[in-house]
PDB file of C-alpha atoms in Angstrom:
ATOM      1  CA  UNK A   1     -10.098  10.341 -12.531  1.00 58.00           C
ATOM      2  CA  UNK A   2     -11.243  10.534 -16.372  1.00 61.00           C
ATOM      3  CA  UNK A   3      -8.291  10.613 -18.587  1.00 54.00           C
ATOM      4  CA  UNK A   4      -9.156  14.401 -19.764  1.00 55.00           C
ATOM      5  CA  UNK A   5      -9.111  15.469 -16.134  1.00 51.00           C
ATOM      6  CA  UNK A   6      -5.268  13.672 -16.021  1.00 57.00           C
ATOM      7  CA  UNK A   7      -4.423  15.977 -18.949  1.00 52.00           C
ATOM      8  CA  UNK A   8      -5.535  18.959 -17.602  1.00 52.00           C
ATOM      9  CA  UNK A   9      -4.096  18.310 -14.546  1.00 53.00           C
ATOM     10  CA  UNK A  10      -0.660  17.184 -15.922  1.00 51.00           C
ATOM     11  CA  UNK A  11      -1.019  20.531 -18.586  1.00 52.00           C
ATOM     12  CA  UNK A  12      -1.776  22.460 -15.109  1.00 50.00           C
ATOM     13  CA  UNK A  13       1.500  20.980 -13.194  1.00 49.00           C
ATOM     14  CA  UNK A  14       3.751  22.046 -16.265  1.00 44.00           C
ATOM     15  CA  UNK A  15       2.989  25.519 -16.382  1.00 41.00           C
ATOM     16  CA  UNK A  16       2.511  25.529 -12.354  1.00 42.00           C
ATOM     17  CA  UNK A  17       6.463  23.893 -12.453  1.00 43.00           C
ATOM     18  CA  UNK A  18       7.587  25.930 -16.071  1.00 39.00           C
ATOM     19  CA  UNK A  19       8.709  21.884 -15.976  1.00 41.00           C
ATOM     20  CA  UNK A  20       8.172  18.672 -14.299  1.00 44.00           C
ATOM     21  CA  UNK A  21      11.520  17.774 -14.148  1.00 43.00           C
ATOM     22  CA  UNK A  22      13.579  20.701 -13.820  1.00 41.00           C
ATOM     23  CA  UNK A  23      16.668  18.722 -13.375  1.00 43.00           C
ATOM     24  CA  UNK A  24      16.343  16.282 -16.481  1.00 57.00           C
ATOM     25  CA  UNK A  25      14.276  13.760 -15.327  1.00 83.00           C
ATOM     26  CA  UNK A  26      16.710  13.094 -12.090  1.00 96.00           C
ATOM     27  CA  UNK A  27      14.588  11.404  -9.515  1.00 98.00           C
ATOM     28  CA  UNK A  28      15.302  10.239  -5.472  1.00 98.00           C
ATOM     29  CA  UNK A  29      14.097   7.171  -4.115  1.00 97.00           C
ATOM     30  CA  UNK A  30      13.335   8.179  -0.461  1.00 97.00           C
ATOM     31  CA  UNK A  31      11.722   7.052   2.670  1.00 96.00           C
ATOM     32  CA  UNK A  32      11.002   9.060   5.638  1.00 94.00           C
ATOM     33  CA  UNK A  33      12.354   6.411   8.271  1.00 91.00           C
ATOM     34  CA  UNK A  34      13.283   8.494  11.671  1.00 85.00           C
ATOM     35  CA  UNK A  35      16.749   6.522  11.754  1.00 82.00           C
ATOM     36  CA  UNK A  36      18.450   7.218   8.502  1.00 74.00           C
ATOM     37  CA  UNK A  37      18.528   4.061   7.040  1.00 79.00           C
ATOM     38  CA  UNK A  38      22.059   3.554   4.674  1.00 81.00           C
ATOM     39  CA  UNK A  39      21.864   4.243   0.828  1.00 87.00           C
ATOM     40  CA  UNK A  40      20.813   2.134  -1.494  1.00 93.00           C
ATOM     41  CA  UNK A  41      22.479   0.745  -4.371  1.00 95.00           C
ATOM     42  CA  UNK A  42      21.126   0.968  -7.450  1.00 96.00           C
ATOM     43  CA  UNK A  43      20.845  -2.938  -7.991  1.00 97.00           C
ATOM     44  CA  UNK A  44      19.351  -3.196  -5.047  1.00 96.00           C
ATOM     45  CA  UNK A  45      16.988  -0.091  -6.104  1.00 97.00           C
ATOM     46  CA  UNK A  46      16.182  -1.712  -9.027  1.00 97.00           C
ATOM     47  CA  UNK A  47      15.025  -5.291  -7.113  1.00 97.00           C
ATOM     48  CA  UNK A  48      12.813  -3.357  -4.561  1.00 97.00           C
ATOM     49  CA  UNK A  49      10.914  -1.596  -7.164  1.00 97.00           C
ATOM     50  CA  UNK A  50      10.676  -4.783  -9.714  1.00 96.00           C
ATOM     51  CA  UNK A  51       9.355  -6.895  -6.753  1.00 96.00           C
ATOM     52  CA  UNK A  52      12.332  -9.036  -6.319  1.00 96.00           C
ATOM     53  CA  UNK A  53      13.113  -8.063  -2.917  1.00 96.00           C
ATOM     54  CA  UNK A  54      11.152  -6.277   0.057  1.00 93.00           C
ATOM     55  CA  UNK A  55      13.577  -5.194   2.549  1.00 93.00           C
ATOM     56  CA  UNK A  56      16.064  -1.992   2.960  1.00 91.00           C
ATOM     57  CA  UNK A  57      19.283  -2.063   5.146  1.00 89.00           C
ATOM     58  CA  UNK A  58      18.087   0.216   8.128  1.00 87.00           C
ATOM     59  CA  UNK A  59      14.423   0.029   7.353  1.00 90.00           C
ATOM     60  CA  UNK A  60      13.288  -3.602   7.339  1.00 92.00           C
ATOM     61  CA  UNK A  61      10.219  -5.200   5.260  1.00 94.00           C
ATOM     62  CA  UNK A  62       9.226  -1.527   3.460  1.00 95.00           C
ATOM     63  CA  UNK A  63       5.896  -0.562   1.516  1.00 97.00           C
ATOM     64  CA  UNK A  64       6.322   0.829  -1.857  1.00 98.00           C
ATOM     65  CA  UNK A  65       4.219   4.388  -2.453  1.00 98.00           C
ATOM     66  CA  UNK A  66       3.425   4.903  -6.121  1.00 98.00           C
ATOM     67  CA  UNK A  67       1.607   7.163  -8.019  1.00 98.00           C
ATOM     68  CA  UNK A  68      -1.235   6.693  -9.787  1.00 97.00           C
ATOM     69  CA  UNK A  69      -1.673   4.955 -13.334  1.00 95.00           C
ATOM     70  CA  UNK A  70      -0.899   7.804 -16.129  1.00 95.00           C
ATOM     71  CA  UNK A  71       1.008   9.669 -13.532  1.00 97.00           C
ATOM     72  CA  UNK A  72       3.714  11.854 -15.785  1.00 97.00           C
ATOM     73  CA  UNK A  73       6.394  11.573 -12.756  1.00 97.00           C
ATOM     74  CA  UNK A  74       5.428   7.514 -12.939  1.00 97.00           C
ATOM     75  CA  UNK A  75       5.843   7.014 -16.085  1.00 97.00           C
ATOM     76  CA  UNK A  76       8.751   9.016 -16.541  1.00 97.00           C
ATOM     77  CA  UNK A  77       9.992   6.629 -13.471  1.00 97.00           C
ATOM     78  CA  UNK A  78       9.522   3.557 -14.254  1.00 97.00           C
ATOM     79  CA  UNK A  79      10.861   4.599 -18.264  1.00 96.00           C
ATOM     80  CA  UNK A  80      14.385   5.857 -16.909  1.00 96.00           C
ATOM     81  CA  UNK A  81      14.707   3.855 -13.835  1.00 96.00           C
ATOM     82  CA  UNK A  82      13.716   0.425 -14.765  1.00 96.00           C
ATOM     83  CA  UNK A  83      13.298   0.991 -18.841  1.00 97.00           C
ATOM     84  CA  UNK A  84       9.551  -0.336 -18.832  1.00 97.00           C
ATOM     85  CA  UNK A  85       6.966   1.180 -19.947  1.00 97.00           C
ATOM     86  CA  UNK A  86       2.965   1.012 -17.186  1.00 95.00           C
ATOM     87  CA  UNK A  87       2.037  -1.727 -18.904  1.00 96.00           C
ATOM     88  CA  UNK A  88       5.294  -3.404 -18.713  1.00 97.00           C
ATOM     89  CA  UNK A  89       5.350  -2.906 -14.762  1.00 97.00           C
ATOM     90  CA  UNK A  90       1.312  -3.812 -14.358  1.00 95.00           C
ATOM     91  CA  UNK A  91       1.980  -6.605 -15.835  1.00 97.00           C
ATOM     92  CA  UNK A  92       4.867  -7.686 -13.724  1.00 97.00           C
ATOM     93  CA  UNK A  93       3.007  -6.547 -10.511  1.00 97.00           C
ATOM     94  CA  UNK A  94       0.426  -8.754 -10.984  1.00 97.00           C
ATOM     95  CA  UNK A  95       2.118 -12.119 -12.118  1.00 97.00           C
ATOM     96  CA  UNK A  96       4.113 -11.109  -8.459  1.00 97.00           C
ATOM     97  CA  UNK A  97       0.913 -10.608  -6.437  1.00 96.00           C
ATOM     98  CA  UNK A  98      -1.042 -13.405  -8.453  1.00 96.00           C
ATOM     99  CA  UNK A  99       2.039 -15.762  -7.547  1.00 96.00           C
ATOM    100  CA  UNK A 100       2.414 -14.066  -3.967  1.00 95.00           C
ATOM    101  CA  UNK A 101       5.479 -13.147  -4.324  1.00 94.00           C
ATOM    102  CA  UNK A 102       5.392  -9.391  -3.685  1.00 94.00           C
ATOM    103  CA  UNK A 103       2.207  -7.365  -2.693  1.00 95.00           C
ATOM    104  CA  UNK A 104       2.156  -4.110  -5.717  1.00 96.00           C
ATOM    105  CA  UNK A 105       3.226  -0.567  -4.732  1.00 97.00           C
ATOM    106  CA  UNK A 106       0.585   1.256  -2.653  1.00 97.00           C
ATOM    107  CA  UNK A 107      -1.149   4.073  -5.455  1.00 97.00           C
ATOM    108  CA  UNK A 108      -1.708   7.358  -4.036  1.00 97.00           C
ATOM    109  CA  UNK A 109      -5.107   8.569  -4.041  1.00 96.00           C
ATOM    110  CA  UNK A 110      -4.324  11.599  -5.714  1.00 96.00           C
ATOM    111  CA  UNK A 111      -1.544  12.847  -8.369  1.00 95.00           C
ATOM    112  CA  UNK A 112      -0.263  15.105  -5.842  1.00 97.00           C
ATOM    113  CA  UNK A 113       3.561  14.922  -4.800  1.00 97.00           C
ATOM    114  CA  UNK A 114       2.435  16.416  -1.660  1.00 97.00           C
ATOM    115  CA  UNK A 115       0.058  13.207  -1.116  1.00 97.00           C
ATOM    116  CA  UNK A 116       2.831  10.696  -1.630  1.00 98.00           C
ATOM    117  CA  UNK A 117       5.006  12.864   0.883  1.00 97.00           C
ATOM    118  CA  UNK A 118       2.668  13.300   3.243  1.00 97.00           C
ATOM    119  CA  UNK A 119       2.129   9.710   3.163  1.00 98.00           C
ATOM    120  CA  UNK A 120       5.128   8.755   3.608  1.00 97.00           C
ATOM    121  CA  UNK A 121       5.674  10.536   6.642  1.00 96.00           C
ATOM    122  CA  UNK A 122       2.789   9.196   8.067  1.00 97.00           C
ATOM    123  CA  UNK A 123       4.435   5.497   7.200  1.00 97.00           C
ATOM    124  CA  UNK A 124       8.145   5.777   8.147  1.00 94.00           C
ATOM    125  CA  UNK A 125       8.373   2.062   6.917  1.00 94.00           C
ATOM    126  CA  UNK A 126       7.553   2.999   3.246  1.00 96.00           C
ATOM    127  CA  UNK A 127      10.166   3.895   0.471  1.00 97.00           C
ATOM    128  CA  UNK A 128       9.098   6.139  -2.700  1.00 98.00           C
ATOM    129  CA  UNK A 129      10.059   8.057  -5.382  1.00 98.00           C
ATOM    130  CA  UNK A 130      10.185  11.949  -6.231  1.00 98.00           C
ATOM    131  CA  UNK A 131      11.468  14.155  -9.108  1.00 98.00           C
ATOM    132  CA  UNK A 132      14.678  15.208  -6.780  1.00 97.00           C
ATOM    133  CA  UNK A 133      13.641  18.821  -6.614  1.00 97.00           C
ATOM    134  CA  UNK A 134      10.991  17.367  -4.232  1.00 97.00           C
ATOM    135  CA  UNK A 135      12.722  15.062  -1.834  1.00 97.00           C
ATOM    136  CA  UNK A 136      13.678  17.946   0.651  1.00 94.00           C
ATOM    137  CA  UNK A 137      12.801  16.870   4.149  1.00 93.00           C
ATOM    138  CA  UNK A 138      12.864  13.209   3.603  1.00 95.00           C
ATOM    139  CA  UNK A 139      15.586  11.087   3.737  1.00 94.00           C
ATOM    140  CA  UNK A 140      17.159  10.147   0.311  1.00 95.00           C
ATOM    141  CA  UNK A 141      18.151   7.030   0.001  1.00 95.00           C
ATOM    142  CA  UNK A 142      19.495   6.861  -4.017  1.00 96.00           C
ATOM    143  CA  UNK A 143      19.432   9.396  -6.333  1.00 96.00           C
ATOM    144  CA  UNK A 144      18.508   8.332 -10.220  1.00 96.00           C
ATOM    145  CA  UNK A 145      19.647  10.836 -13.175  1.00 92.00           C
TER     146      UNK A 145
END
């Protein structure tokens, strides 16, 4: 997607939203797993989605869903939740993949929060993140504010 198209689409989900975070930039980390899995700390938060660790209490080994690069909801993520910037966390995703270490966050095809949803129903192993307004129906595992 050209990087105009991203603005007009990001410019579209504002006034579609009146705002894209609606609750101050609170977000859920949540996973669709059919057996509730327990909640997550937020240490434990923060080492799933730097890499350091892969598993969930409940869950297992999980897949991280992400949205794409220049994604407002990612970057507005990864700022609050982990204070690092895209480049910041591309960086550290490949020196973990390069290494083998951790395989990167799965990118949704599309900036759609319905995408990452749906995709995340369809892989009850995966864990992602949503602006908390969104996470209804899934199972939340830590909410970030």
């Amino acid at each position: 997607m050209s990087f105009s198209l991203r603005i007009i689409t990001f410019i579209f989900l504002l006034l579609l939203s009146g705002s894209a975070f609606s609750k101050e930039g609170a977000f859920a980390i949540v996973t669709a797993s059919p057996i509730p899995p327990a909640q997550l700390s937020l240490p434990k938060a923060k080492l799933l989605f730097s890499g350091k660790t892969r598993a969930v209490k409940g869950i297992g080994r999980v897949k991280l869903a992400d949205f794409p690069t220049g994604n407002p909801i990612r970057v507005a993520f990864y700022d609050l939740f982990l204070n690092k910037n895209e480049a910041q966390m591309n960086r550290l995703w490949a020196s973990l993949a390069f290494s083998g270490r951790a395989q990167p966050p799965i990118e949704m095809a599309d900036d759609s929060i319905e995408t990452l949803k749906q995709w995340l129903m369809d892989n009850p192993d995966a864990v992602g993140y949503l602006p908390l307004e969104h996470a209804g129906g899934l199972n939340v595992l830590l909410e970030i504010h």
